[in-house]
């Protein structure tokens, strides 16, 4: 099997879960693939979005399992992009995919990282390929309480968007991080997420439900350097950003934490 291209088709499971299952041997009898491709994602995975993206998590899971991987995303622009752009994005990616398979088999593909590939909104008119760094860009979110009655359209939308990783947010003393709502990697606005609040020792009959609307505002523009992923993608380049499994911090931060910890545990306040 030259490579495995997967989609998050398992209901209520994440792309990382799908990759884990596919590589476990429980679902498929063949040996591990040469390459895992996570995508094509409908929306960018630049900057801090890599921390929330299900597509990036899928590629990361493959690398954790020892399989080289690519995450591929299209810079989808609301009211501008169309479905044919997805096909064009695949066309643009094919040379990179073929080169990756070839060089993995030769043993010269980059190791200890996976490649986060961004395709510009007009794939066929891209300006070329650039190796980039993860930018400090983040999306601004606005949460609004809408009502105590669920909007029927929200349930319909959520039921048809399992791959986007929308989950119910359980709020309260017993809530866990695993139950927190995931960010929606899309430009779509006014998405309702159900939150179930359990306050104190209320019984199940006293559970309070509230509904909130998440609005994605414009991304904060902080990219002034030319080799950052979000900037180059907006400029029309195909971006290739190597991402590691390890979130290493700068030495000065390491030193700062070490100094703080020594003081914090010494009892000298």
Coordinates of C-alpha atoms in Angstrom, one line a residue:
X1 CA 0.0 0.0 0.0
X2 CA 1.8 3.2 -1.1
X3 CA 0.0 5.5 1.2
X4 CA -3.2 5.9 3.2
X5 CA -5.6 8.8 2.6
X6 CA -8.2 8.9 5.2
X7 CA -11.4 10.9 6.0
X8 CA -13.0 11.3 9.4
X9 CA -16.0 9.2 8.7
X10 CA -16.4 7.5 12.0
X11 CA -19.3 9.2 13.7
X12 CA -18.4 11.3 16.8
X13 CA -14.7 10.5 16.4
X14 CA -11.8 12.8 15.6
X15 CA -9.3 12.5 12.7
X16 CA -6.7 11.4 15.2
X17 CA -9.0 8.6 16.3
X18 CA -9.5 7.5 12.7
X19 CA -5.7 7.4 12.0
X20 CA -5.1 5.5 15.2
X21 CA -7.8 2.9 14.3
X22 CA -6.5 2.6 10.7
X23 CA -2.9 2.0 11.8
X24 CA -3.8 -0.3 14.7
X25 CA -4.4 -3.3 12.5
X26 CA -7.9 -3.8 13.9
X27 CA -9.6 -2.5 10.9
X28 CA -7.3 -3.2 8.0
X29 CA -5.2 -6.4 7.7
X30 CA -2.4 -4.8 5.6
X31 CA 0.8 -3.5 7.1
X32 CA 1.4 0.2 7.9
X33 CA 1.3 2.5 4.9
X34 CA 4.3 4.5 3.6
X35 CA 2.5 7.9 4.1
X36 CA -0.6 9.2 5.8
X37 CA -2.4 12.2 4.3
X38 CA -4.7 14.2 6.6
X39 CA -7.1 16.4 4.6
X40 CA -8.0 17.9 2.4
X41 CA -9.1 20.4 5.1
X42 CA -11.6 23.1 4.2
X43 CA -10.0 26.0 6.0
X44 CA -6.4 27.0 6.9
X45 CA -4.3 25.4 9.6
X46 CA -1.9 28.2 10.1
X47 CA -0.5 29.8 13.3
X48 CA -2.2 28.8 16.6
X49 CA -4.9 27.0 14.6
X50 CA -2.5 24.1 14.5
X51 CA -3.1 23.6 18.2
X52 CA -6.9 23.1 17.6
X53 CA -7.0 21.6 14.1
X54 CA -8.4 18.0 13.8
X55 CA -6.6 17.7 10.5
X56 CA -3.2 18.6 12.1
X57 CA -4.0 16.2 14.9
X58 CA -4.5 13.4 12.4
X59 CA -1.1 14.0 10.8
X60 CA 0.5 14.2 14.2
X61 CA -1.1 10.9 15.3
X62 CA 0.4 9.2 12.3
X63 CA 3.9 10.5 13.1
X64 CA 3.5 9.3 16.7
X65 CA 2.7 5.9 15.3
X66 CA 5.9 6.0 13.3
X67 CA 4.4 6.8 9.8
X68 CA 5.4 9.9 7.9
X69 CA 2.5 12.2 7.3
X70 CA 1.2 15.3 5.5
X71 CA -1.6 17.7 6.6
X72 CA -3.1 19.5 3.6
X73 CA -5.5 22.5 4.0
X74 CA -7.1 24.9 1.5
X75 CA -7.4 28.6 2.4
X76 CA -11.2 28.5 1.9
X77 CA -12.8 31.9 1.6
X78 CA -16.4 32.3 2.5
X79 CA -18.6 33.4 -0.5
X80 CA -15.5 33.2 -2.7
X81 CA -14.2 29.7 -2.8
X82 CA -16.2 26.9 -4.5
X83 CA -16.1 23.1 -4.5
X84 CA -14.0 23.0 -7.7
X85 CA -11.2 24.7 -5.7
X86 CA -10.9 21.5 -3.6
X87 CA -10.2 19.5 -6.8
X88 CA -7.7 22.1 -7.9
X89 CA -6.0 22.0 -4.5
X90 CA -5.5 18.2 -5.0
X91 CA -4.0 18.8 -8.4
X92 CA -1.5 21.2 -6.9
X93 CA -0.6 18.8 -4.1
X94 CA 0.0 15.7 -6.3
X95 CA 3.6 16.6 -7.1
X96 CA 4.4 17.0 -3.4
X97 CA 2.6 13.7 -2.5
X98 CA 4.5 11.8 -5.3
X99 CA 7.8 13.3 -4.2
X100 CA 7.1 12.4 -0.5
X101 CA 6.3 8.8 -1.4
X102 CA 9.4 8.5 -3.6
X103 CA 11.8 10.0 -1.0
X104 CA 10.3 8.1 1.9
X105 CA 11.0 4.9 0.0
X106 CA 14.6 6.2 -0.6
X107 CA 15.0 7.0 3.1
X108 CA 15.6 10.7 2.4
X109 CA 12.3 12.3 3.5
X110 CA 12.6 14.7 6.5
X111 CA 12.4 12.8 9.7
X112 CA 11.0 13.7 13.2
X113 CA 8.4 16.0 11.7
X114 CA 5.3 16.1 9.6
X115 CA 4.6 18.7 6.9
X116 CA 1.7 21.1 7.3
X117 CA 0.8 22.2 3.7
X118 CA -1.3 25.2 3.0
X119 CA -2.9 25.7 -0.4
X120 CA -3.9 29.3 -1.4
X121 CA -7.6 30.2 -2.1
X122 CA -6.9 30.2 -5.9
X123 CA -4.8 27.0 -6.1
X124 CA -4.0 26.9 -9.9
X125 CA -2.7 30.5 -9.8
X126 CA -0.3 29.9 -6.9
X127 CA 3.0 31.7 -6.9
X128 CA 5.0 28.6 -6.1
X129 CA 6.1 26.6 -3.0
X130 CA 7.7 28.1 0.1
X131 CA 9.0 26.5 3.3
X132 CA 7.6 28.5 6.1
X133 CA 7.4 28.8 9.9
X134 CA 4.4 28.6 12.1
X135 CA 3.2 32.2 12.7
X136 CA 1.8 33.6 16.0
X137 CA -1.5 34.4 14.3
X138 CA -4.7 33.5 16.1
X139 CA -8.4 33.7 15.4
X140 CA -10.6 36.0 17.6
X141 CA -13.7 34.3 19.0
X142 CA -16.8 35.8 20.4
X143 CA -19.3 33.8 22.4
X144 CA -22.8 35.0 22.9
X145 CA -25.6 33.3 25.0
X146 CA -28.5 33.0 22.6
X147 CA -31.4 31.4 24.6
X148 CA -32.4 28.4 26.7
X149 CA -34.0 26.9 23.6
X150 CA -31.9 25.1 21.0
X151 CA -32.0 26.4 17.5
X152 CA -33.2 23.4 15.4
X153 CA -30.8 24.4 12.6
X154 CA -27.8 24.1 14.9
X155 CA -28.5 20.4 15.5
X156 CA -28.9 19.7 11.8
X157 CA -25.7 21.5 11.0
X158 CA -23.8 19.7 13.8
X159 CA -25.1 16.3 12.7
X160 CA -23.7 16.8 9.2
X161 CA -20.3 18.1 10.3
X162 CA -18.9 15.3 12.4
X163 CA -15.4 15.7 10.9
X164 CA -15.2 19.2 12.2
X165 CA -14.9 17.9 15.7
X166 CA -17.8 19.8 17.2
X167 CA -18.6 18.4 20.6
X168 CA -21.0 19.2 23.5
X169 CA -19.3 21.3 26.2
X170 CA -20.0 19.9 29.6
X171 CA -19.5 22.7 32.2
X172 CA -19.3 22.1 35.9
X173 CA -17.3 20.6 38.8
X174 CA -17.1 17.2 37.2
X175 CA -16.3 18.3 33.6
X176 CA -13.2 17.0 32.0
X177 CA -10.9 18.5 29.4
X178 CA -12.0 15.7 27.0
X179 CA -15.5 17.0 27.0
X180 CA -14.6 20.6 26.1
X181 CA -16.0 21.9 22.9
X182 CA -13.5 21.9 20.0
X183 CA -12.8 24.9 17.9
X184 CA -14.4 24.9 14.5
X185 CA -11.8 25.1 11.8
X186 CA -14.0 27.1 9.4
X187 CA -15.0 30.6 8.6
X188 CA -18.6 29.8 9.2
X189 CA -20.1 32.0 11.9
X190 CA -23.0 31.7 14.3
X191 CA -22.5 28.1 15.1
X192 CA -24.3 27.0 18.2
X193 CA -22.7 24.7 20.7
X194 CA -24.7 23.1 23.5
X195 CA -23.3 23.5 27.0
X196 CA -24.6 21.5 29.9
X197 CA -23.9 23.1 33.3
X198 CA -23.9 21.0 36.4
X199 CA -23.7 23.3 39.4
X200 CA -22.8 22.0 42.9
X201 CA -24.8 19.0 43.9
X202 CA -27.8 19.5 41.6
X203 CA -29.6 16.3 40.7
X204 CA -30.1 15.3 37.0
X205 CA -33.6 16.7 37.2
X206 CA -32.1 20.1 38.0
X207 CA -29.6 20.2 35.2
X208 CA -29.5 23.6 33.5
X209 CA -29.0 23.9 29.8
X210 CA -27.9 27.0 28.0
X211 CA -27.0 27.6 24.4
X212 CA -24.2 29.7 23.0
X213 CA -23.3 31.0 19.6
X214 CA -19.6 31.1 18.6
X215 CA -18.6 33.8 16.1
X216 CA -15.3 33.8 14.3
X217 CA -14.1 37.3 13.7
X218 CA -11.3 38.3 11.5
X219 CA -7.9 36.8 12.2
X220 CA -5.5 39.1 14.1
X221 CA -2.8 40.3 11.8
X222 CA 0.6 40.0 13.5
X223 CA 2.7 38.6 10.7
X224 CA 5.4 40.9 9.6
X225 CA 8.1 38.4 8.8
X226 CA 8.1 37.0 5.2
X227 CA 8.6 33.3 6.0
X228 CA 5.5 32.9 8.3
X229 CA 2.9 30.5 7.1
X230 CA -0.2 32.7 7.3
X231 CA 1.4 35.6 5.5
X232 CA 2.8 33.6 2.6
X233 CA -0.5 31.7 2.2
X234 CA -2.3 35.0 1.9
X235 CA 0.3 36.2 -0.6
X236 CA -0.7 33.2 -2.8
X237 CA 2.1 30.7 -2.1
X238 CA 1.8 27.1 -1.3
X239 CA 3.2 26.9 2.2
X240 CA 5.1 23.9 3.7
X241 CA 5.6 24.2 7.4
X242 CA 7.5 21.4 9.3
X243 CA 5.9 20.7 12.6
X244 CA 7.5 18.6 15.4
X245 CA 5.9 16.4 18.0
X246 CA 7.6 18.4 20.7
X247 CA 6.5 21.8 21.8
X248 CA 10.0 23.0 22.9
X249 CA 10.3 26.4 24.5
X250 CA 13.1 28.9 24.1
X251 CA 16.0 28.5 26.5
X252 CA 15.2 31.9 28.2
X253 CA 11.7 30.6 29.0
X254 CA 13.1 27.4 30.4
X255 CA 15.5 29.4 32.6
X256 CA 12.7 31.7 33.7
X257 CA 10.5 28.7 34.7
X258 CA 13.4 27.1 36.5
X259 CA 14.1 30.3 38.5
X260 CA 10.4 30.7 39.4
X261 CA 10.0 27.1 40.5
X262 CA 13.1 27.3 42.8
X263 CA 11.6 30.3 44.5
X264 CA 8.0 28.9 44.6
X265 CA 9.1 25.8 46.3
X266 CA 11.5 27.4 48.7
X267 CA 8.8 28.9 50.9
X268 CA 10.3 32.4 50.6
X269 CA 7.3 34.4 49.5

